[in-house]
XYZ file of C-alpha atoms in Angstrom:
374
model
C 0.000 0.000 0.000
C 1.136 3.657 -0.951
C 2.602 6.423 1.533
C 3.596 3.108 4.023
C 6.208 1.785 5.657
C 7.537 -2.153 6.517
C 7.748 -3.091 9.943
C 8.321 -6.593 9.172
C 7.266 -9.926 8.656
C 5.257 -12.017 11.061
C 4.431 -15.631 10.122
C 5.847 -14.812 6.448
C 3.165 -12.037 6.147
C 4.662 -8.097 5.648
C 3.201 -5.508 8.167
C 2.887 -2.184 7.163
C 2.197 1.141 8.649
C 0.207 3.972 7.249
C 2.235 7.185 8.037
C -0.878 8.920 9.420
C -0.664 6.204 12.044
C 2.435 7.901 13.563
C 0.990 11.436 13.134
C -2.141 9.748 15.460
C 0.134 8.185 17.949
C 2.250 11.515 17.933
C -1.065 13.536 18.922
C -2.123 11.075 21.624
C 0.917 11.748 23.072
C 0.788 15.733 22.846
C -2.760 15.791 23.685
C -2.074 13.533 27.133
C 1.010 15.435 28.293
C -0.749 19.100 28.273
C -4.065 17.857 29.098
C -2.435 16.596 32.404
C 1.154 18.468 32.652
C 2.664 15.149 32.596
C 4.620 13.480 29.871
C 4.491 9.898 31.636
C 0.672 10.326 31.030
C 1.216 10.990 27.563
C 3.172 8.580 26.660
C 0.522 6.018 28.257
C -1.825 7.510 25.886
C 0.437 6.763 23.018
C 1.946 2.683 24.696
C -1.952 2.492 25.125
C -2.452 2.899 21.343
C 0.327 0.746 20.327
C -0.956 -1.613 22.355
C -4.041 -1.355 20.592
C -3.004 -1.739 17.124
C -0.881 -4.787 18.662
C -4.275 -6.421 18.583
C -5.592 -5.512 15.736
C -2.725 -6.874 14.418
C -3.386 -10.242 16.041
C -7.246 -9.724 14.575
C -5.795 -9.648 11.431
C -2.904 -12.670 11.802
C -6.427 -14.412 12.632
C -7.747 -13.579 9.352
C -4.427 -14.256 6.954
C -3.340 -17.732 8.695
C -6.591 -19.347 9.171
C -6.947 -18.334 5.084
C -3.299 -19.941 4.685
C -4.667 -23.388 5.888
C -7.347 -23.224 2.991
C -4.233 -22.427 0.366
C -5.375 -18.430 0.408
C -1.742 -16.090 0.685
C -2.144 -13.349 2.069
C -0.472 -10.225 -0.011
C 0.139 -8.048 3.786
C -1.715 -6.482 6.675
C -1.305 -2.930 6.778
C -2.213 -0.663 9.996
C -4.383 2.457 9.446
C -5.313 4.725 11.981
C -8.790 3.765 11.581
C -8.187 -0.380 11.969
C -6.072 -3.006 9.888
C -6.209 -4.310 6.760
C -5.243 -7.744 5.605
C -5.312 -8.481 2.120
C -6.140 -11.698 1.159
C -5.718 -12.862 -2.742
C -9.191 -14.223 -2.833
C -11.691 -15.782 -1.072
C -11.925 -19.171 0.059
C -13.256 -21.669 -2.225
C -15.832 -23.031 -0.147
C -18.332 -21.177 2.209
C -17.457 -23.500 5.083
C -13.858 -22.196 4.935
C -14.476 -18.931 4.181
C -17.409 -18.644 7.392
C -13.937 -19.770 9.246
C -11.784 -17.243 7.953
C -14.534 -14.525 9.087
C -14.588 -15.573 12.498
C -10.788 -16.151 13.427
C -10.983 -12.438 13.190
C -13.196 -11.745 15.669
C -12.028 -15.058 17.675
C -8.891 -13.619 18.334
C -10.111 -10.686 20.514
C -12.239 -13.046 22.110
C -9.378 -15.179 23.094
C -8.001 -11.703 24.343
C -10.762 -11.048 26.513
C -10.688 -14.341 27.827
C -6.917 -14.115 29.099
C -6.836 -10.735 30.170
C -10.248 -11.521 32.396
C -10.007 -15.075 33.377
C -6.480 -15.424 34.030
C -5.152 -12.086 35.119
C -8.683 -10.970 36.515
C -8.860 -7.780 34.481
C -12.296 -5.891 34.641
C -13.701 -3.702 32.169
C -14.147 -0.001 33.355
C -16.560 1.037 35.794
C -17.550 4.168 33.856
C -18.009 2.091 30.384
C -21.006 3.754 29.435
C -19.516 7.008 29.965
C -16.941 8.026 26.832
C -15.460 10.971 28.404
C -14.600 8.747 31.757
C -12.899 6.026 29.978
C -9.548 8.015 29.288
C -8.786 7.615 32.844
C -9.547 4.113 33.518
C -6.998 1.605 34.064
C -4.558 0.877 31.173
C -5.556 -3.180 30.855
C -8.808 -2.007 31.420
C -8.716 0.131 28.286
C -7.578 -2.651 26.537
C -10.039 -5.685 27.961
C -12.771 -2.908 26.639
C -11.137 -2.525 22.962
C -11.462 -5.887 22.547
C -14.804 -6.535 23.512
C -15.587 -3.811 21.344
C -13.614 -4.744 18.058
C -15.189 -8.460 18.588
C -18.661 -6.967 18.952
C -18.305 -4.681 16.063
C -16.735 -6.993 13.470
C -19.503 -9.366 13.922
C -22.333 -7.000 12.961
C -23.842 -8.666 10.076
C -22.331 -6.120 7.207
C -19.883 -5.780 4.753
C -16.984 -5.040 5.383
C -17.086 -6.283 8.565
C -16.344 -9.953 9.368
C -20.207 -10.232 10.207
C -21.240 -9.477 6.578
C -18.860 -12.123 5.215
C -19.980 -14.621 7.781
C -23.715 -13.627 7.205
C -22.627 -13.909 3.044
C -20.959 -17.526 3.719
C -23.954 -19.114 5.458
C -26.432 -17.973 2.849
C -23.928 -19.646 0.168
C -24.239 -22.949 2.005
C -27.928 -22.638 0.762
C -27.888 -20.137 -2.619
C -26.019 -19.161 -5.239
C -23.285 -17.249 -4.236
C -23.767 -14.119 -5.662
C -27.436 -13.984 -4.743
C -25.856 -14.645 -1.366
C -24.154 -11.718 -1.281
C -26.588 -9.408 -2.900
C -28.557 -10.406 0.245
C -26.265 -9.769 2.291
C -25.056 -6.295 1.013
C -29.160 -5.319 1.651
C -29.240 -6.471 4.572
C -25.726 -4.548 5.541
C -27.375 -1.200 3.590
C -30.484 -1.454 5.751
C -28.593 -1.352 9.064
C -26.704 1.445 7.742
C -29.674 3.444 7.318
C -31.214 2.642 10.720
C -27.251 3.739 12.164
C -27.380 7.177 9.866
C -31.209 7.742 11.455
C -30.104 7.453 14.862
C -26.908 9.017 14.070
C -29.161 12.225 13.063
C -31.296 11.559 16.003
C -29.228 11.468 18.492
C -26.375 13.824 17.423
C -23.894 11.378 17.265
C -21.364 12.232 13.769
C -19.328 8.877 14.443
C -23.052 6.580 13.523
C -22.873 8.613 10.422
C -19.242 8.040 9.310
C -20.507 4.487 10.227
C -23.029 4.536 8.162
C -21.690 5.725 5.145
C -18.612 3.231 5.902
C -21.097 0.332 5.536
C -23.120 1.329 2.886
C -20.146 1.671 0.319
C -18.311 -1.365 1.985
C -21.510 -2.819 1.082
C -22.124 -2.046 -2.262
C -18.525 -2.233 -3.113
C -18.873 -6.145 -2.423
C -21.868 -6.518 -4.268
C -20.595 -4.709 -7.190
C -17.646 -7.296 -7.395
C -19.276 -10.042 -7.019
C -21.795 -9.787 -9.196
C -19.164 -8.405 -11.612
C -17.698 -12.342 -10.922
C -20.881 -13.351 -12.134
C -21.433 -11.747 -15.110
C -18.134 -12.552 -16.270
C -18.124 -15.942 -15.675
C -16.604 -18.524 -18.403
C -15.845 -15.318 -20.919
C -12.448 -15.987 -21.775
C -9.760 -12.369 -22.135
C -10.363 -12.437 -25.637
C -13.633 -11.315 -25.771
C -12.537 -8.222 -24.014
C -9.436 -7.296 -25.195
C -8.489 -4.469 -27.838
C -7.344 -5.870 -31.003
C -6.736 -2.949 -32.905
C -3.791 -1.660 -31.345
C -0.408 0.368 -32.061
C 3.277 -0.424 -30.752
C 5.782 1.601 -30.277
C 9.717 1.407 -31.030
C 12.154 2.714 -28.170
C 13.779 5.163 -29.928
C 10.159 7.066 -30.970
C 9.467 10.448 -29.618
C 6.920 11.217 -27.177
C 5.948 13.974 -29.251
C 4.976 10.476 -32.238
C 3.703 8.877 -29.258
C 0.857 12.068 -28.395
C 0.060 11.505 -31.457
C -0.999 8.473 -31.500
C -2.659 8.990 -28.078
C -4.785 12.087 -29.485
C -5.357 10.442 -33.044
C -7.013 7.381 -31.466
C -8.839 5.471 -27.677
C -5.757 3.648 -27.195
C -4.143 5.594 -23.872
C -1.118 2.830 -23.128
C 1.528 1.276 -25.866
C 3.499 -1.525 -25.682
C 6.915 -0.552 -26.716
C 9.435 -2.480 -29.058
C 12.812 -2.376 -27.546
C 14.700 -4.966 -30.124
C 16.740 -6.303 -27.123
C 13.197 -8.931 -25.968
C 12.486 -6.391 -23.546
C 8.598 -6.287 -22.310
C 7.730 -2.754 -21.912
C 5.105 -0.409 -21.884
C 4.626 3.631 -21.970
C 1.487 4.253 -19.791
C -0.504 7.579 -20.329
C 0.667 9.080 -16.861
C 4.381 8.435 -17.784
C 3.906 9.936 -21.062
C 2.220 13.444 -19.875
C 5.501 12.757 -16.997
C 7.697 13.230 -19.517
C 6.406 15.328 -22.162
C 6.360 18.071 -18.998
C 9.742 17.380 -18.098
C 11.411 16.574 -20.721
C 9.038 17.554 -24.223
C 8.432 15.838 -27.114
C 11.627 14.824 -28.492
C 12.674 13.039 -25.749
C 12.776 9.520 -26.644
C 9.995 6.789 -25.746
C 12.702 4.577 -24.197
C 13.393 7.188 -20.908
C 9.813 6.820 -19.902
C 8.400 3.280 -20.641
C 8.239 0.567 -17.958
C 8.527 -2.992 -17.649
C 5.319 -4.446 -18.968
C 3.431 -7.430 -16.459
C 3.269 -11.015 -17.533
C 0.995 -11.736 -20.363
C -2.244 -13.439 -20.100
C -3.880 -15.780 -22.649
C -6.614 -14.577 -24.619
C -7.871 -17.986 -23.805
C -7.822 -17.909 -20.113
C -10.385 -16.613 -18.227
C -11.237 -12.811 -17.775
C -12.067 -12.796 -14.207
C -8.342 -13.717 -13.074
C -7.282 -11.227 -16.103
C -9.596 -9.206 -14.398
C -7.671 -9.906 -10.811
C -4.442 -9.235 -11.980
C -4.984 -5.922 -13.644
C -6.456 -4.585 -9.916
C -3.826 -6.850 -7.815
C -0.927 -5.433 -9.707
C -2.152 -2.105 -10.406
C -1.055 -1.842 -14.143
C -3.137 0.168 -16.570
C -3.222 -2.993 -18.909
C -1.744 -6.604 -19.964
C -0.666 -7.745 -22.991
C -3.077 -10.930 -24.378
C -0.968 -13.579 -26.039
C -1.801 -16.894 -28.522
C 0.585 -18.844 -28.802
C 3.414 -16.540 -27.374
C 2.464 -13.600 -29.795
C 0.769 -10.529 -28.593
C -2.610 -9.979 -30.349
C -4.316 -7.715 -28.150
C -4.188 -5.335 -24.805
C -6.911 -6.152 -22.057
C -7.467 -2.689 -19.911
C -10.295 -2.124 -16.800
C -12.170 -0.024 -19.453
C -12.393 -2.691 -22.361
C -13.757 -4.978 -19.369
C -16.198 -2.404 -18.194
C -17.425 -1.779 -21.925
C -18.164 -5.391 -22.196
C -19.860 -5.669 -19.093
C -22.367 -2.909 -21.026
C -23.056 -4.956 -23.840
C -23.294 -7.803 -21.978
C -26.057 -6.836 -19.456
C -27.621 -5.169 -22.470
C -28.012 -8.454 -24.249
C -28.813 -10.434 -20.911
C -25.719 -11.993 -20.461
C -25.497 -11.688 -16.947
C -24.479 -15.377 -15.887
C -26.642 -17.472 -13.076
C -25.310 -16.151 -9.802
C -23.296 -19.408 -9.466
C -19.912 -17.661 -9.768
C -17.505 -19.030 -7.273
C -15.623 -17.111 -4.909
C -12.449 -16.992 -6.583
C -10.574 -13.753 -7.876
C -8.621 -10.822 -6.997
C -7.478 -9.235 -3.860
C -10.111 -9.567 -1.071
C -9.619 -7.179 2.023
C -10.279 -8.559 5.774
């Protein structure tokens, strides 16, 4: 993930930190020391988030290792100031397994709350139902309380939270999986209306943020899914763009504007003559015609192009790949020669005609794909 940095690896997995994560820990620590002249308190405020994050980070180890047992990597968990994020390639195969992967989420805190209670006889504020009187309860406290809370929420029965995808994975044991989800999503979009009503109700901004949080997380799911669906068994070359243009290395950018202006193809893969894969993406090419104008040469500003894909494989790993890697497109290949480029807005153009001519698959789609997020 952008604008983050590696901590490490646990279990084979990288961790990453946002960088507004340190800016929030640095506050925390500002905000304690003048709130209470004392720089110990402060920097409780700040171990107390760190602590924190620590299990989320577990949460999220729950996710990505019970997924490794079902043969689903896990790309890396990032921390955000606003929760983790594991990414997970795709989703289990099978509902059972991915129902498992849900809850070892959630499980984790759980197991949290059961060792900081039961064995070290930690109790969970006095003041919980008062917000402002929970900064000054005890540190373990704090943290018995996080937990209960990030188990609790998580399990709410909406995407994205581990609820939605457990709620999702038992209606698959009994329905097509994307009709599953559909389901799911509404049911996830109704509870974020009744949140935003009481958010407006009862003053409360945070339901709100919620609200709109679960409603896109929602409908973000959905959209894939049934994107899955309507793709199914439609093999790259039905999407990809067959009349294309090349480039040599030693063009111009000024040739290769050109092209760009004179025609809908935005990204050309370039001709190096040493069996170099590369490709000059729109972005590099407006890069360099502002830094270095039109006569620079095409070979200063292309990349290295991503692995082919067969125009007889199927679309929706195409599909995967494209998001996974973040490349504007791939290069389609028969028999190990190029004979098209497959880009997000071919796909997109396709899924037009498609659902204009009905072709919108059965709903049977299998959970299988690009990067999932937990």
């Amino acid at each position: 993930m952008s604008w983050s940095w590696k901590l490490g690896r646990v279990a084979g997995i990288p961790i990453y930190v946002h960088w507004t994560f340190v800016i929030l820990i640095a506050w925390l620590v500002a905000a304690g020391a003048m709130a209470n002249q004392s720089l110990a308190r402060g920097l409780e405020q700040g171990g107390f988030v760190l602590a924190l994050f620590a299990c989320v980070v577990l949460h999220e180890l729950g996710h990505a290792l019970t997924a490794r047992r079902f043969g689903v990597p896990t790309t890396d968990i990032t921390l955000l100031p606003i929760g983790g994020v594991a990414r997970l390639q795709r989703i289990p195969d099978k509902p059972g397994q991915e129902l498992l992967v849900a809850l070892a989420g959630p499980a984790v805190n759980v197991v949290i709350v059961a060792v900081l209670a039961g064995v070290f006889g930690v109790r969970l504020p006095s003041t919980a139902a008062d917000t402002g009187q929970i900064l000054h309860a005890g540190f373990w406290s704090k943290i018995l309380l996080v937990n209960v809370f990030l188990a609790a929420f998580n399990m709410l029965p909406a995407f994205p939270m581990d609820g939605g995808r457990v709620l999702r994975a038992l209606l698959a044991m009994k329905l097509p999986y994307a009709r599953a989800t559909r389901m799911a999503a509404s049911i996830g979009q109704l509870m974020a209306i009744a949140f935003g009503l009481f958010g407006l109700s009862s003053g409360a901004p945070m339901l709100l943020f919620i609200a709109l949080f679960v409603w896109i997380g929602a409908e973000a799911e959905a959209v894939q899914v049934a994107e899955r669906a309507a793709l199914k068994d439609v093999p790259v070359g039905e999407a990809m763009l067959t009349n294309f243009l090349t480039l040599r290395a030693d063009d111009t950018l000024g040739h290769a504007a050109d092209l760009l202006l004179a025609g809908a193809q935005q990204d050309f893969p370039v001709e190096d003559g040493e069996g170099g894969d590369l490709v000059l993406t729109r972005a590099s090419l407006m890069s360099g015609l502002a830094s270095r104008g039109p006569e620079a040469p095409v070979r200063e500003f292309a990349a290295a192009a991503a692995a082919p894909v067969e125009a007889d494989g199927p679309l929706v790993a195409a599909v995967g790949l494209l998001r996974e890697q973040g490349v504007p497109c791939l290069r389609v290949t028969r028999q190990g020669r190029v004979v098209g480029l497959l880009t997000l807005e071919n796909v997109g153009e396709l899924l037009m005609v498609r659902e204009a001519l009905g072709k919108v698959g059965d709903g049977s789609v299998a959970p299988a794909g690009g990067e999932r997020v937990y």
